[in-house]
Tab-separated table of C-alpha atoms and ligand atoms in Angstrom:
chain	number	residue	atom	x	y	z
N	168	UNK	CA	295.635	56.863	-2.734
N	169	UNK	CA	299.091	57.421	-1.660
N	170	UNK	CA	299.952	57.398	1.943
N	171	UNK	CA	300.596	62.169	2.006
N	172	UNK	CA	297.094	62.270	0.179
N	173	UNK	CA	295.356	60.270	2.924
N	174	UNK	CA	296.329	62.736	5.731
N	175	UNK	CA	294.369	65.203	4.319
N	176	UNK	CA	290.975	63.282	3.798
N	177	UNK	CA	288.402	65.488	5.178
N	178	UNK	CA	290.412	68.472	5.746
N	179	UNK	CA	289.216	71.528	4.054
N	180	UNK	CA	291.730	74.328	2.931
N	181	UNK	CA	290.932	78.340	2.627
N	182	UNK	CA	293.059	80.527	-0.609
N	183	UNK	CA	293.287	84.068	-0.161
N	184	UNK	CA	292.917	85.560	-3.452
N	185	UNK	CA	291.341	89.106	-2.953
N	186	UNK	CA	294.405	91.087	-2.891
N	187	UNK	CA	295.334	94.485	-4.637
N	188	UNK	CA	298.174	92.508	-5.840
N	189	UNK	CA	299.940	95.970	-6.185
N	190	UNK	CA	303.527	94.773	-6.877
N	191	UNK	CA	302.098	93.824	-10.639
N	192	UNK	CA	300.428	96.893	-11.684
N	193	UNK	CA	299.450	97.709	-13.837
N	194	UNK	CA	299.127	93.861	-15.084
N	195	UNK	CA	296.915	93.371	-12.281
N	196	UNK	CA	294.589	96.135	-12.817
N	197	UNK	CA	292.273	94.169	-14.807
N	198	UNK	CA	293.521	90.262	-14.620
N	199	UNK	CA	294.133	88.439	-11.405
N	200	UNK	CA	297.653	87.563	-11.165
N	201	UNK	CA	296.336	84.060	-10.050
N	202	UNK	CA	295.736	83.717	-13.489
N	203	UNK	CA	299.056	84.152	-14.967
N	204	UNK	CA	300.247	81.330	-16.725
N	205	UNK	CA	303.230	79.599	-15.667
N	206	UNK	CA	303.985	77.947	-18.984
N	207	UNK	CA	300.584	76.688	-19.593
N	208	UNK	CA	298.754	76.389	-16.366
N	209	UNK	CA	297.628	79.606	-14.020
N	210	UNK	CA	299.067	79.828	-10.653
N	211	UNK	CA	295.839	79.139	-9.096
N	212	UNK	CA	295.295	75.803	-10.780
N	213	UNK	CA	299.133	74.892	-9.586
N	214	UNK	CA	298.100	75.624	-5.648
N	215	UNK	CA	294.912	73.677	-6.178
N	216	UNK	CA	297.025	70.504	-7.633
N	217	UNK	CA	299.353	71.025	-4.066
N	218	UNK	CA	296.363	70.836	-2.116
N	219	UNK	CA	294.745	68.163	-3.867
N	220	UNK	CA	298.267	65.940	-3.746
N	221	UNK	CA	298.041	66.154	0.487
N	222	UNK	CA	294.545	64.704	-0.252
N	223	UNK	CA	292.717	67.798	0.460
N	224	UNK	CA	289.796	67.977	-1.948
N	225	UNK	CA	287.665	71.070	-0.784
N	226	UNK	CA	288.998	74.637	-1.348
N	227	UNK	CA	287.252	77.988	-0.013
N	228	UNK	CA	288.646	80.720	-2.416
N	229	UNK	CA	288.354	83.716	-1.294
N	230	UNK	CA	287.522	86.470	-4.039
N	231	UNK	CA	287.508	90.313	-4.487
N	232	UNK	CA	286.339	92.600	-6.456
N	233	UNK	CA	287.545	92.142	-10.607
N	234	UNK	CA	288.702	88.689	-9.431
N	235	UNK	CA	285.844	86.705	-9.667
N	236	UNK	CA	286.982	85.354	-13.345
N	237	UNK	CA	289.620	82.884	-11.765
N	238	UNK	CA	286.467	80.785	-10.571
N	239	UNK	CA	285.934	80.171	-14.101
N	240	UNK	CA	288.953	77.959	-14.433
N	241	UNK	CA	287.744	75.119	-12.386
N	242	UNK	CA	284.276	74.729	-14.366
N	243	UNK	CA	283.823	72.656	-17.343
N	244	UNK	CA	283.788	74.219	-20.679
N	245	UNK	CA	281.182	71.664	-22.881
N	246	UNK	CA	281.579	74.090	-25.901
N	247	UNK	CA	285.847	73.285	-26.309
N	248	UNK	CA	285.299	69.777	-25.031
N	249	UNK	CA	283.468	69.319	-27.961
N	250	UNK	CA	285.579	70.781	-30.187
N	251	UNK	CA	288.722	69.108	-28.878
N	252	UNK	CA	286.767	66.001	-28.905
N	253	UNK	CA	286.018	66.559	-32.694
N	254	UNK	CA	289.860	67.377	-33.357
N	255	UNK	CA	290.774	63.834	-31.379
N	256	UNK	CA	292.593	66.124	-29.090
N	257	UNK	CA	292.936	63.936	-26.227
N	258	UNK	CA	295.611	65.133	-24.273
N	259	UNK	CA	294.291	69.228	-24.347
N	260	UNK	CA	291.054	67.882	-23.760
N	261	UNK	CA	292.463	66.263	-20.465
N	262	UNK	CA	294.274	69.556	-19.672
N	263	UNK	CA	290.799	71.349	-20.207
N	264	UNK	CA	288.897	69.156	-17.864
N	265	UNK	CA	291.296	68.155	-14.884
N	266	UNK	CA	291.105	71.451	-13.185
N	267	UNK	CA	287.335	70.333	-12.586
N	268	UNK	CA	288.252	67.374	-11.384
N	269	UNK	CA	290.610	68.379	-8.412
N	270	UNK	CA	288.610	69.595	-6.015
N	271	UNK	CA	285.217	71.060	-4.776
N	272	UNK	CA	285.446	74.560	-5.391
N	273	UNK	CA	283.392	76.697	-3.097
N	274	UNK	CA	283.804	80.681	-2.876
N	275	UNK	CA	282.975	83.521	-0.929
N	276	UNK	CA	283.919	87.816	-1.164
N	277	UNK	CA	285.935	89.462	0.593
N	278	UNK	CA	284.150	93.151	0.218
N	279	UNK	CA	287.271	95.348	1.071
N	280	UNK	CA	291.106	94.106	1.397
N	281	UNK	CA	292.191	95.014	4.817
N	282	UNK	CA	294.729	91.920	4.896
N	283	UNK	CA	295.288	88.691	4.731
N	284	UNK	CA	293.898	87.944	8.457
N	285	UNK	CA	290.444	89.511	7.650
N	286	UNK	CA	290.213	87.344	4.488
N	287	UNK	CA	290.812	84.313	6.232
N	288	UNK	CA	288.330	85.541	8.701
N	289	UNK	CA	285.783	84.685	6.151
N	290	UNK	CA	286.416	81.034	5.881
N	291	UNK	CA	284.789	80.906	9.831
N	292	UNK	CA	281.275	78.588	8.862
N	293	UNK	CA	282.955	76.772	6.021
N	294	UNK	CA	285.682	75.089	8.435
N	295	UNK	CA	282.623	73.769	11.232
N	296	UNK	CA	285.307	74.284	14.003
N	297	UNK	CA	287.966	72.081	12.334
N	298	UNK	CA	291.792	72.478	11.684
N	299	UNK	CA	292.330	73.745	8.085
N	300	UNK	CA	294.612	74.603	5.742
N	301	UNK	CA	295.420	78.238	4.526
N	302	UNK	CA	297.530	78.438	1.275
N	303	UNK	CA	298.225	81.699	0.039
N	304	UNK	CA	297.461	82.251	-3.850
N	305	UNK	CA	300.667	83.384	-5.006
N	306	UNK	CA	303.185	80.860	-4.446
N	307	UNK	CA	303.307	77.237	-4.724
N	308	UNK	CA	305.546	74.396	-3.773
N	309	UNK	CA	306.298	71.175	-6.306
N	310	UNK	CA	303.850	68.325	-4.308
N	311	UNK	CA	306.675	65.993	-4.761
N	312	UNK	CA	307.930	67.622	-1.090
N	313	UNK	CA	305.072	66.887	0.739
N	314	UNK	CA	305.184	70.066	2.556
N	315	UNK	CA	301.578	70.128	3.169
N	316	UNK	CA	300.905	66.859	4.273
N	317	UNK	CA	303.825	66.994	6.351
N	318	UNK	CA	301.970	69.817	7.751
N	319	UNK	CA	298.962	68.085	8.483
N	320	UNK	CA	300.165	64.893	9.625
N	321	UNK	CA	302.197	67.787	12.425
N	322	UNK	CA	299.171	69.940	13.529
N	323	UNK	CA	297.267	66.417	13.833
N	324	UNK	CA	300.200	65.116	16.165
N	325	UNK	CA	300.747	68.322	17.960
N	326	UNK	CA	297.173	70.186	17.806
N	327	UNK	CA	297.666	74.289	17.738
N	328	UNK	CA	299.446	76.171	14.496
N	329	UNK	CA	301.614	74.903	11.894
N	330	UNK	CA	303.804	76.846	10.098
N	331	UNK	CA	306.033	76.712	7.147
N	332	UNK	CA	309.324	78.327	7.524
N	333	UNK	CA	311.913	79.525	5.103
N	334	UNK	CA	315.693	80.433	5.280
N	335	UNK	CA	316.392	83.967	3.309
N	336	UNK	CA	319.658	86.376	3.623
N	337	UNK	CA	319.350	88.705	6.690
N	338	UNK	CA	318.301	91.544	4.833
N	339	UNK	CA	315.496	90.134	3.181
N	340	UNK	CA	313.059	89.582	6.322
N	341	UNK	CA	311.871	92.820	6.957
N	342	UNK	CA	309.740	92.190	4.098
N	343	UNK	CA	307.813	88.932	5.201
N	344	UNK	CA	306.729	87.606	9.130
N	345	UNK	CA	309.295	86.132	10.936
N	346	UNK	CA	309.198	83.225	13.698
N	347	UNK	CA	311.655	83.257	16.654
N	348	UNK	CA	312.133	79.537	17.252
N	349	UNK	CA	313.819	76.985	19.516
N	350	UNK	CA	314.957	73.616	17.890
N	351	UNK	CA	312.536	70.612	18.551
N	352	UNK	CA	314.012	67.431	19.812
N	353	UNK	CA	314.240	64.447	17.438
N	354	UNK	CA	313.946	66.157	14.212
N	355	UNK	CA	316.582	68.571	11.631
N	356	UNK	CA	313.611	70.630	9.784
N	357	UNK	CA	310.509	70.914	12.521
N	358	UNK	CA	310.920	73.393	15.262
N	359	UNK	CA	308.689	75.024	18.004
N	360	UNK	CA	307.906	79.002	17.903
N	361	UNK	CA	308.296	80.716	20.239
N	362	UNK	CA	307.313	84.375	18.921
N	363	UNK	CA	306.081	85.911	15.290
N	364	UNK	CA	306.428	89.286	14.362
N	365	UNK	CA	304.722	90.926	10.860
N	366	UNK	CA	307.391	92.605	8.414
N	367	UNK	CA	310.179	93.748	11.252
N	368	UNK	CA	312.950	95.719	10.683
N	369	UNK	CA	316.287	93.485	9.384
N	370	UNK	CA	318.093	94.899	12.735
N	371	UNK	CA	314.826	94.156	15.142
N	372	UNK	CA	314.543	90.417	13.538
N	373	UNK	CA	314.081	87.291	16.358
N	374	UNK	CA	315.620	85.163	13.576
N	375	UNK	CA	315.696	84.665	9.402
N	376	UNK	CA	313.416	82.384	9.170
N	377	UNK	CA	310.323	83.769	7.141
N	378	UNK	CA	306.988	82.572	7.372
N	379	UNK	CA	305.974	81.159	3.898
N	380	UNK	CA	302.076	80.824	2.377
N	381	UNK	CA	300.983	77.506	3.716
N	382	UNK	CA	299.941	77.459	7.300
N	383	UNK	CA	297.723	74.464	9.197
N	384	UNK	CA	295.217	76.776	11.841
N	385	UNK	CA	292.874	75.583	14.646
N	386	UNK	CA	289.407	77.404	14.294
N	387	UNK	CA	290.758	79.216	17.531
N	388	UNK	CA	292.267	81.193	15.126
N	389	UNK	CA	289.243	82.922	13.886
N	390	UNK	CA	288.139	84.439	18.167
N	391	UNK	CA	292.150	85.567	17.463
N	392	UNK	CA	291.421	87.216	14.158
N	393	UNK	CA	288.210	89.530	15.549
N	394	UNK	CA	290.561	90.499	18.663
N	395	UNK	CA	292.968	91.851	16.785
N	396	UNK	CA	293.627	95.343	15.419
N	397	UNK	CA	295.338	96.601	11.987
N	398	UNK	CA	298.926	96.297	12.294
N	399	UNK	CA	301.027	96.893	9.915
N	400	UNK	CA	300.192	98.373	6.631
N	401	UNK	CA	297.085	99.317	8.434
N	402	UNK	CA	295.366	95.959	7.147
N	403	UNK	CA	294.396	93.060	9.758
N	404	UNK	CA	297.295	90.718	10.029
N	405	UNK	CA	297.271	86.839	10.083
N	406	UNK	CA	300.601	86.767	11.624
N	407	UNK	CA	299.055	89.447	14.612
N	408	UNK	CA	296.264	86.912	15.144
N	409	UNK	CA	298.618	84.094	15.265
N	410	UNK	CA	301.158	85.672	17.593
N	411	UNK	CA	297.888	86.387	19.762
N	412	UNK	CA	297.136	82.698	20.206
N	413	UNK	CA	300.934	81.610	20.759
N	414	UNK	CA	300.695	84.235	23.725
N	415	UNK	CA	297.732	82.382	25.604
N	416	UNK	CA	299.797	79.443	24.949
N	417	UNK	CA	298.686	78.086	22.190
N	418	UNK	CA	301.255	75.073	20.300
N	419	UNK	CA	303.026	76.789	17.066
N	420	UNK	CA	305.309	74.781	15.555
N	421	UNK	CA	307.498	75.283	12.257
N	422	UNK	CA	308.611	72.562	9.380
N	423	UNK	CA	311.804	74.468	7.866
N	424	UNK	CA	311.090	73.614	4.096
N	425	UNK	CA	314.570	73.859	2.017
N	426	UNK	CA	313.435	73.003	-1.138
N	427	UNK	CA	312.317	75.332	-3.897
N	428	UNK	CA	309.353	78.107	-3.520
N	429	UNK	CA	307.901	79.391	-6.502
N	430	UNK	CA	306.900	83.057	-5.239
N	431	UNK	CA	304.664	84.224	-8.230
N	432	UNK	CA	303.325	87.708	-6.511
N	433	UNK	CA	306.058	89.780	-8.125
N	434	UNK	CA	307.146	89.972	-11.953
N	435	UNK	CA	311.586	88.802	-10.917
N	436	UNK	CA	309.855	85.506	-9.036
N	437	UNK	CA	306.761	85.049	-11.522
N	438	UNK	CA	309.656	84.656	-14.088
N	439	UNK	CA	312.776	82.383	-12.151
N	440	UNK	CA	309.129	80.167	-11.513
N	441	UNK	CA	308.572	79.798	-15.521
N	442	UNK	CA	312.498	78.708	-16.202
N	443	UNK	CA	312.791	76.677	-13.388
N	444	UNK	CA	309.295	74.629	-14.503
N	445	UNK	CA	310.159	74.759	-18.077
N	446	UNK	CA	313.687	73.636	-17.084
N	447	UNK	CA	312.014	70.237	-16.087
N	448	UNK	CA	309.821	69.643	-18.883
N	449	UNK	CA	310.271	67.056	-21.445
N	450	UNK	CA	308.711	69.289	-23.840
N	451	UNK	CA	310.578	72.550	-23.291
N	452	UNK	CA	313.615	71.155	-24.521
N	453	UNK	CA	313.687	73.893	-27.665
N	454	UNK	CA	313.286	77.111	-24.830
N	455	UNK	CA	316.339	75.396	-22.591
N	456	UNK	CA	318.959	75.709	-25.468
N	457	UNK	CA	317.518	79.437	-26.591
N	458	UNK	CA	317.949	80.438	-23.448
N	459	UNK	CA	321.190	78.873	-22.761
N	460	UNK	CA	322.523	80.260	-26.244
N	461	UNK	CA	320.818	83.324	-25.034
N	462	UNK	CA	323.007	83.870	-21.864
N	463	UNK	CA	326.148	82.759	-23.591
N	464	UNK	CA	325.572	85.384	-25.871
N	465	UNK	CA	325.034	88.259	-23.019
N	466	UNK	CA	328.111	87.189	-21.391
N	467	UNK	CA	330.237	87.557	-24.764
N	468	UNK	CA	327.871	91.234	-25.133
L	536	UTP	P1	299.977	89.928	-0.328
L	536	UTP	O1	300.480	90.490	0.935
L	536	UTP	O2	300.949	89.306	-1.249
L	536	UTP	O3	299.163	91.064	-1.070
L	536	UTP	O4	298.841	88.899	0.050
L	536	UTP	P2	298.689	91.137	-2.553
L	536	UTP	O5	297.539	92.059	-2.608
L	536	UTP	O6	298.452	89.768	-3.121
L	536	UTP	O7	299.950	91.716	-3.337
L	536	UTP	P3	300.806	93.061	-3.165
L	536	UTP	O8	301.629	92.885	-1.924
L	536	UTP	O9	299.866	94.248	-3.104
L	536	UTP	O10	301.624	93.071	-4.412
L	536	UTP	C1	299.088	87.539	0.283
L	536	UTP	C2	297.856	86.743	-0.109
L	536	UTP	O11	296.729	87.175	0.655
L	536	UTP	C3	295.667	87.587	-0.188
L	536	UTP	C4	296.331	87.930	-1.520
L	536	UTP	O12	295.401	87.792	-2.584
L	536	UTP	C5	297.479	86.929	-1.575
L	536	UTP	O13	297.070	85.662	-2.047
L	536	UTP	N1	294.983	88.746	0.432
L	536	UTP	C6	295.702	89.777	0.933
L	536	UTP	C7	293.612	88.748	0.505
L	536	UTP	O14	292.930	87.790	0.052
L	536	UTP	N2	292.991	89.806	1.068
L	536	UTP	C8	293.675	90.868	1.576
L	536	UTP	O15	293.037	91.809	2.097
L	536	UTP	C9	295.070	90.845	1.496
């Protein structure tokens, strides 16, 4: 086991997946957009393989109504094994059966989606009053940056919240939560925060760092999560419950990630996340030169 996968022995992780996911209508009406393939794998099997790479090997998803059918992914499926097994198909039949094999897979319902706070809300008995991870279910970091782990190995050292933080233009925080932070000593890319605010205004802004999906939480987060009321949107916010603990003092510190994050909740980022993947593979070799005859030809249109 390599050295990030042993930090998270033992630690269990929590994926929000209940959302209206209303930025993807109306392909979200009847599929979960955790399904979406990106190439050949759905988003949700890509966040399970982060979590599983920082060692992490049991996942509360949280489901919703019309979303149940992303469970199905992580079963077996006897029936194709079989079949692929008859074919001598050995490397699909891999594909078909490593989601399986990455982690336990429990789930639970959220009955209504009033926000990302109250869904985490639900993951209260699974975590027996231990630090856990929360990664949200439609964006995903290559494991190869340790992001997670480096998370862990942080909240271990430091107790309290850990948060990953993101650079973005000015104008673009009003649409995420933001952290207000003061530089750590001894390190370029971890600082301590020092306030959060939910979806501000670009001019009211403590900063532009935005708060990205992975978070490491201390169970004191779920007291925090009852106390609080809906904020914005009118839906119970994790960042609310999060600024509550910081206020009684509560450790939050940030890792400042400044690699690439593949933000798959909205069709312009679902697609940059398929050409930047494909751009890596081995096997996508025909799709790089159509597309880069493809944007010669535009420019010449
Ligand atoms: P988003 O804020 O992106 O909401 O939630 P959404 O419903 O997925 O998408 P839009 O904004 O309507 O297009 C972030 C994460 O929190 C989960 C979502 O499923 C997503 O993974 N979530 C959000 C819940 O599980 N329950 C909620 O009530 C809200």
């Amino acid at each position: 086991m390599s050295a990030a996968a042993e930090l998270g022995q033992g630690v269990k992780a929590v994926i929000p997946a209940a959302g209206m996911a209303t930025r993807f209508l109306p392909a979200t009406k009847a599929v979960p957009k955790e399904l979406f393939p990106v190439i050949d794998k759905p988003v949700l099997q890509h966040i399970v393989e982060e979590a599983a790479a920082a060692g992490i090997g049991d996942v509360l998803l949280v489901t919703g109504r019309g979303k149940t059918s992303m469970v199905d992914h992580f079963d077996r499926r006897p029936d194709l094994e079989q079949r692929l097994t008859e074919r001598g198909d050995k490397e699909r039949l891999e594909a078909v059966i490593a989601p399986s094999e990455l982690s336990e897979i429990y789930t639970c319902r959220q009955s209504e989606p009033l926000g990302l706070g109250h869904a985490v809300s639900y993951a209260e008995t699974h975590m027996h009053g231990e630090p856990f991870a929360v990664l949200l279910a439609d964006e995903f970091i290559d494991p190869k940056h340790e992001l997670l782990s480096r998370m862990l190995e942080l909240q271990q050292r430091t107790g309290g919240i850990v948060l990953a933080l993101l650079e973005v233009p000015p104008e673009a925080v009003s649409r995420y939560g933001v952290a207000a932070i003061e530089a750590a000593p001894d390190s370029d890319d971890v600082v301590r925060v020092t306030g959060l605010v939910e979806k501000p205004p670009a001019d009211e802004a403590p900063s532009n760092l935005i708060l990205i999906g992975r978070y490491v939480l201390p169970p004191a987060i779920f007291g925090a999560i009852k106390e609080t009321e809906p904020g914005r949107g009118d839906e119970i916010q994790l960042t609310d419950a999060m600024a509550r603990l910081l206020d009684k003092g509560v450790p939050v510190h940030g890792i400042v990630f400044r690699g690439t994050r593949h933000d798959t909740g909205e069709p312009a980022g679902y697609l940059r996340t398929i050409v930047e993947l494909a751009w890596d593979r081995d096997d996508m070799g025909q799709f790089r030169d159509w597309l880069a005859t493809f944007m010669e030809e535009q420019k010449d249109a």
